[in-house]
Tab-separated table of C-alpha atoms in Angstrom:
chain	number	residue	atom	x	y	z
A	1	ALA	CA	-14.818	16.210	-19.442
A	2	ALA	CA	-16.044	18.567	-22.120
A	3	ILE	CA	-16.380	18.653	-26.041
A	4	ASN	CA	-16.516	21.919	-27.867
A	5	LEU	CA	-16.157	23.886	-24.728
A	6	PRO	CA	-13.126	25.817	-23.805
A	7	ALA	CA	-13.929	26.219	-19.994
A	8	ARG	CA	-12.900	23.110	-18.159
A	9	GLU	CA	-14.461	24.571	-14.950
A	10	THR	CA	-16.943	27.142	-13.797
A	11	PRO	CA	-17.119	28.876	-10.506
A	12	LEU	CA	-19.999	27.265	-8.490
A	13	SER	CA	-21.992	30.399	-8.313
A	14	GLN	CA	-22.280	30.453	-12.035
A	15	SER	CA	-22.636	26.591	-12.527
A	16	PHE	CA	-25.752	25.332	-14.341
A	17	CYS	CA	-24.858	21.930	-13.398
A	18	ALA	CA	-24.886	22.781	-9.645
A	19	HIS	CA	-28.750	23.284	-10.016
A	20	VAL	CA	-29.099	19.995	-11.526
A	21	VAL	CA	-27.387	18.341	-8.776
A	22	LYS	CA	-29.122	20.446	-6.015
A	23	ARG	CA	-32.558	19.452	-7.451
A	24	ASN	CA	-31.555	15.807	-8.123
A	25	GLY	CA	-33.341	15.822	-11.578
A	26	PRO	CA	-33.231	16.793	-15.080
A	27	MET	CA	-33.305	20.399	-16.128
A	28	VAL	CA	-33.825	21.918	-19.472
A	29	ILE	CA	-33.572	25.603	-20.226
A	30	GLU	CA	-34.722	26.566	-23.773
A	31	ASP	CA	-33.437	30.006	-23.701
A	32	ALA	CA	-31.145	31.214	-21.048
A	33	THR	CA	-31.742	34.857	-21.784
A	34	ARG	CA	-35.379	34.446	-20.837
A	35	SER	CA	-34.715	32.521	-17.624
A	36	SER	CA	-33.413	33.191	-14.031
A	37	PHE	CA	-29.972	32.705	-15.567
A	38	ALA	CA	-30.279	35.673	-17.863
A	39	THR	CA	-27.587	37.665	-15.999
A	40	ASN	CA	-25.175	34.594	-15.597
A	41	PRO	CA	-21.735	35.535	-16.987
A	42	LEU	CA	-21.938	32.304	-18.875
A	43	VAL	CA	-24.920	33.691	-20.778
A	44	THR	CA	-23.981	37.393	-21.179
A	45	GLY	CA	-20.350	36.440	-22.113
A	46	GLY	CA	-18.688	33.291	-23.420
A	47	PRO	CA	-19.697	30.612	-24.073
A	48	CYS	CA	-23.111	32.508	-24.567
A	49	ILE	CA	-25.277	29.775	-23.389
A	50	ARG	CA	-28.871	29.566	-24.592
A	51	LEU	CA	-29.870	26.114	-24.525
A	52	TYR	CA	-29.046	24.028	-21.542
A	53	ALA	CA	-30.019	20.428	-20.859
A	54	GLY	CA	-28.529	18.626	-17.865
A	55	MET	CA	-29.009	15.260	-16.159
A	56	PRO	CA	-27.672	14.480	-12.569
A	57	ILE	CA	-25.038	11.973	-12.444
A	58	HIS	CA	-25.280	9.571	-9.302
A	59	SER	CA	-22.724	7.680	-7.199
A	60	PRO	CA	-23.219	3.945	-6.893
A	61	SER	CA	-24.869	4.883	-3.591
A	62	GLY	CA	-27.467	7.110	-5.392
A	63	VAL	CA	-25.908	10.486	-4.331
A	64	PRO	CA	-25.953	13.074	-7.050
A	65	ILE	CA	-22.346	13.906	-7.674
A	66	GLY	CA	-22.280	15.824	-10.978
A	67	ALA	CA	-24.292	16.326	-14.221
A	68	LEU	CA	-24.041	15.431	-17.837
A	69	CYS	CA	-25.152	18.399	-20.046
A	70	VAL	CA	-25.403	19.566	-23.573
A	71	LEU	CA	-25.156	23.312	-24.425
A	72	ASP	CA	-26.020	25.357	-27.403
A	73	LYS	CA	-25.586	28.972	-28.409
A	74	GLN	CA	-28.851	28.940	-30.172
A	75	PRO	CA	-32.165	28.953	-28.144
A	76	ARG	CA	-34.518	26.266	-28.836
A	77	PRO	CA	-37.851	27.129	-27.849
A	78	GLU	CA	-39.207	23.747	-28.446
A	79	GLY	CA	-36.539	22.255	-26.044
A	80	LEU	CA	-35.387	18.691	-26.625
A	81	THR	CA	-37.122	15.954	-28.468
A	82	ASP	CA	-38.189	12.854	-26.652
A	83	LEU	CA	-35.384	10.989	-28.459
A	84	GLN	CA	-32.879	13.514	-27.496
A	85	CYS	CA	-34.143	13.470	-23.771
A	86	GLN	CA	-33.571	9.500	-23.828
A	87	ALA	CA	-30.242	9.884	-25.455
A	88	LEU	CA	-29.041	12.161	-22.744
A	89	ALA	CA	-30.431	9.754	-20.081
A	90	THR	CA	-28.888	6.788	-21.616
A	91	LEU	CA	-25.423	8.603	-21.813
A	92	THR	CA	-25.865	9.618	-18.181
A	93	ALA	CA	-26.717	6.024	-17.090
A	94	GLN	CA	-23.573	4.846	-19.058
A	95	VAL	CA	-21.298	7.432	-17.206
A	96	GLU	CA	-22.825	6.078	-13.916
A	97	GLN	CA	-22.022	2.496	-14.943
A	98	LEU	CA	-18.551	3.487	-15.661
A	99	LEU	CA	-18.118	5.412	-12.384
A	100	ALA	CA	-19.504	2.215	-10.633
A	101	MET	CA	-17.110	-0.026	-12.548
A	102	ARG	CA	-14.191	2.328	-11.561
A	103	MET	CA	-15.086	2.089	-7.822
A	104	LEU	CA	-15.201	-1.766	-7.999
A	105	LEU	CA	-11.752	-1.740	-9.658
A	106	PHE	CA	-10.618	0.845	-6.987
A	107	GLU	CA	-11.900	-1.490	-4.154
A	108	ARG	CA	-10.539	-4.536	-5.799
A	109	ASP	CA	-6.987	-3.020	-5.966
A	110	LYS	CA	-7.312	-1.927	-2.398
A	111	ASN	CA	-8.389	-5.588	-1.315
A	112	LEU	CA	-5.361	-6.836	-3.602
A	113	GLU	CA	-2.984	-4.456	-1.779
A	114	ALA	CA	-4.257	-5.339	1.559
A	115	GLN	CA	-4.107	-9.246	0.877
A	116	THR	CA	-0.612	-8.801	-0.563
A	117	ALA	CA	0.576	-6.784	2.555
A	118	LEU	CA	-1.080	-9.428	4.748
A	119	ALA	CA	0.527	-12.216	3.099
A	120	ALA	CA	3.913	-10.495	3.291
A	121	GLU	CA	3.339	-10.050	7.041
A	122	LEU	CA	2.333	-13.519	7.510
A	123	THR	CA	5.319	-14.661	5.600
A	124	ARG	CA	7.571	-12.476	7.818
A	125	ALA	CA	5.899	-13.699	10.912
A	126	LEU	CA	6.480	-17.452	9.926
A	127	HIS	CA	10.289	-16.742	9.266
A	128	VAL	CA	11.334	-13.748	11.457
A	129	ASP	CA	11.827	-13.722	15.243
A	130	SER	CA	9.511	-11.052	16.487
A	131	LEU	CA	11.847	-9.833	19.452
A	132	THR	CA	15.316	-9.549	17.455
A	133	GLY	CA	14.239	-9.228	13.934
A	134	LEU	CA	16.539	-12.098	12.998
A	135	PRO	CA	15.475	-15.114	11.048
A	136	ASN	CA	13.736	-17.639	13.310
A	137	ARG	CA	14.359	-21.505	13.580
A	138	ALA	CA	12.276	-22.231	10.527
A	139	ALA	CA	14.162	-19.927	8.451
A	140	PHE	CA	17.441	-21.296	9.736
A	141	HIS	CA	16.270	-24.811	8.705
A	142	GLN	CA	15.449	-23.879	5.205
A	143	ALA	CA	18.851	-21.996	4.845
A	144	LEU	CA	20.758	-24.932	6.197
A	145	GLU	CA	19.010	-27.347	3.944
A	146	SER	CA	19.576	-25.098	0.886
A	147	VAL	CA	23.268	-25.271	1.781
A	148	VAL	CA	23.415	-28.981	2.399
A	149	ILE	CA	21.218	-30.038	-0.533
A	150	ASN	CA	22.051	-27.391	-3.184
A	151	GLY	CA	25.621	-26.894	-2.444
A	152	HIS	CA	25.652	-23.031	-2.226
A	153	PRO	CA	29.149	-22.366	-1.138
A	154	PRO	CA	31.341	-21.440	-3.975
A	155	CYS	CA	33.570	-24.099	-5.613
A	156	GLY	CA	36.519	-24.846	-3.471
A	157	ARG	CA	35.014	-23.447	-0.323
A	158	ARG	CA	33.053	-25.085	2.370
A	159	ALA	CA	30.190	-24.006	4.612
A	160	ALA	CA	30.343	-24.024	8.529
A	161	LEU	CA	27.625	-24.130	11.171
A	162	LEU	CA	27.929	-22.414	14.435
A	163	LEU	CA	25.676	-22.915	17.210
A	164	ILE	CA	25.897	-20.337	20.180
A	165	ASP	CA	24.088	-19.707	23.505
A	166	LEU	CA	24.240	-17.190	26.253
A	167	ASP	CA	25.769	-18.409	29.676
A	168	HIS	CA	23.704	-17.537	32.631
A	169	PHE	CA	20.883	-15.937	30.738
A	170	LYS	CA	18.407	-17.186	33.008
A	171	GLN	CA	19.947	-15.312	35.899
A	172	ILE	CA	19.610	-12.073	33.972
A	173	ASN	CA	15.856	-12.662	33.704
A	174	ASP	CA	15.530	-13.727	37.399
A	175	TRP	CA	17.621	-10.782	38.846
A	176	LEU	CA	16.894	-7.808	36.457
A	177	GLY	CA	13.593	-8.937	34.907
A	178	HIS	CA	12.409	-10.020	31.318
A	179	ASP	CA	12.670	-6.585	29.955
A	180	ALA	CA	16.490	-6.596	30.684
A	181	GLY	CA	16.614	-10.083	29.094
A	182	ASP	CA	14.936	-8.915	26.022
A	183	GLN	CA	17.222	-6.038	25.664
A	184	VAL	CA	20.259	-8.245	26.078
A	185	LEU	CA	18.889	-10.671	23.426
A	186	ARG	CA	18.399	-7.638	21.045
A	187	ASP	CA	21.816	-6.155	21.667
A	188	PHE	CA	23.534	-9.713	21.284
A	189	SER	CA	21.490	-10.233	17.994
A	190	ALA	CA	22.688	-6.756	16.693
A	191	LYS	CA	26.457	-7.636	17.555
A	192	LEU	CA	26.065	-11.098	16.047
A	193	SER	CA	24.712	-9.796	12.769
A	194	GLY	CA	27.509	-7.266	12.543
A	195	ALA	CA	30.186	-10.034	13.389
A	196	VAL	CA	29.471	-11.958	10.126
A	197	GLY	CA	30.048	-11.385	6.497
A	198	GLY	CA	27.080	-10.243	4.177
A	199	GLY	CA	26.761	-13.696	2.621
A	200	ASP	CA	26.391	-15.488	5.970
A	201	PHE	CA	23.186	-16.366	7.709
A	202	VAL	CA	22.364	-15.573	11.401
A	203	ALA	CA	19.330	-16.845	13.252
A	204	ARG	CA	17.565	-16.952	16.737
A	205	LEU	CA	16.775	-20.595	17.242
A	206	GLY	CA	14.875	-19.775	20.314
A	207	GLY	CA	15.293	-18.593	23.883
A	208	ASP	CA	19.255	-17.654	24.164
A	209	GLU	CA	20.155	-20.034	21.400
A	210	PHE	CA	21.515	-18.711	18.079
A	211	GLY	CA	22.902	-20.302	14.805
A	212	ILE	CA	25.341	-18.928	12.233
A	213	ILE	CA	25.811	-20.415	8.842
A	214	LEU	CA	29.057	-19.320	7.251
A	215	ARG	CA	28.360	-19.894	3.659
A	216	SER	CA	31.959	-19.507	2.331
A	217	ALA	CA	34.060	-20.512	5.361
A	218	GLY	CA	37.279	-21.783	3.531
A	219	ASP	CA	39.591	-24.252	5.344
A	220	ASP	CA	39.860	-25.035	9.189
A	221	LEU	CA	42.145	-22.264	9.813
A	222	GLN	CA	39.885	-19.573	8.241
A	223	ILE	CA	36.903	-21.029	10.234
A	224	SER	CA	38.738	-20.930	13.391
A	225	SER	CA	39.605	-17.313	12.673
A	226	ALA	CA	36.138	-16.420	11.790
A	227	ILE	CA	35.071	-18.032	15.223
A	228	ILE	CA	37.439	-16.011	17.159
A	229	SER	CA	36.652	-12.674	15.351
A	230	ILE	CA	33.028	-13.301	16.015
A	231	THR	CA	33.673	-14.095	19.709
A	232	GLU	CA	35.730	-10.990	20.219
A	233	ARG	CA	32.774	-8.830	18.919
A	234	LEU	CA	30.456	-10.312	21.272
A	235	ARG	CA	32.670	-9.702	24.411
A	236	SER	CA	31.582	-5.914	24.678
A	237	PRO	CA	29.022	-5.416	27.296
A	238	ALA	CA	25.354	-4.933	26.690
A	239	THR	CA	23.782	-1.864	28.164
A	240	TYR	CA	20.362	-1.593	29.828
């Protein structure tokens, strides 16, 4: 930040403040034209610095990271008064406190984001089957309870509950191994999800057992038609 100074940044090679940071202490130059900075472009040209007074700004860990300074185009052979030095030190301390607060707020926000992400992951773990990505038994029970208690199907419609398992699934695990069995379950889950409507609910209940809630099933004929359609979609072979 700068007040009454057109330049927002200066090259490091020309910077007065860089010397303050390097020495990690206050620096007061009463007349830059009579100092080692006499040939500095900031002295020979705009902003024509004569007086410079700077205090290092420290990070919360105590590392000097910048400087707070005051400049004048007129030299001040007497330098700064004790009151002015104290004011500069007080302002610097306030800047350091603000930086520390910003760091604390930043860390707090990071912790909140991490906690939110962890809570979301835990919620997902409690309600999602890790192998297939389908809702698990707990999520299925919640969905079923919602339909039974709250009556979610639209007026004049019915809900239907379908329970499905895979025949001879144990033989796949025994003959081809569990990797093959897992692939079959993932493939079956994908087909099952694609065989129902967007408003229906599919879950893996455990092992080779799956459940479907048709939330807007209609009459017995429509339910039978839906079951036939789902069964046909599931007949295609799984690849491994």
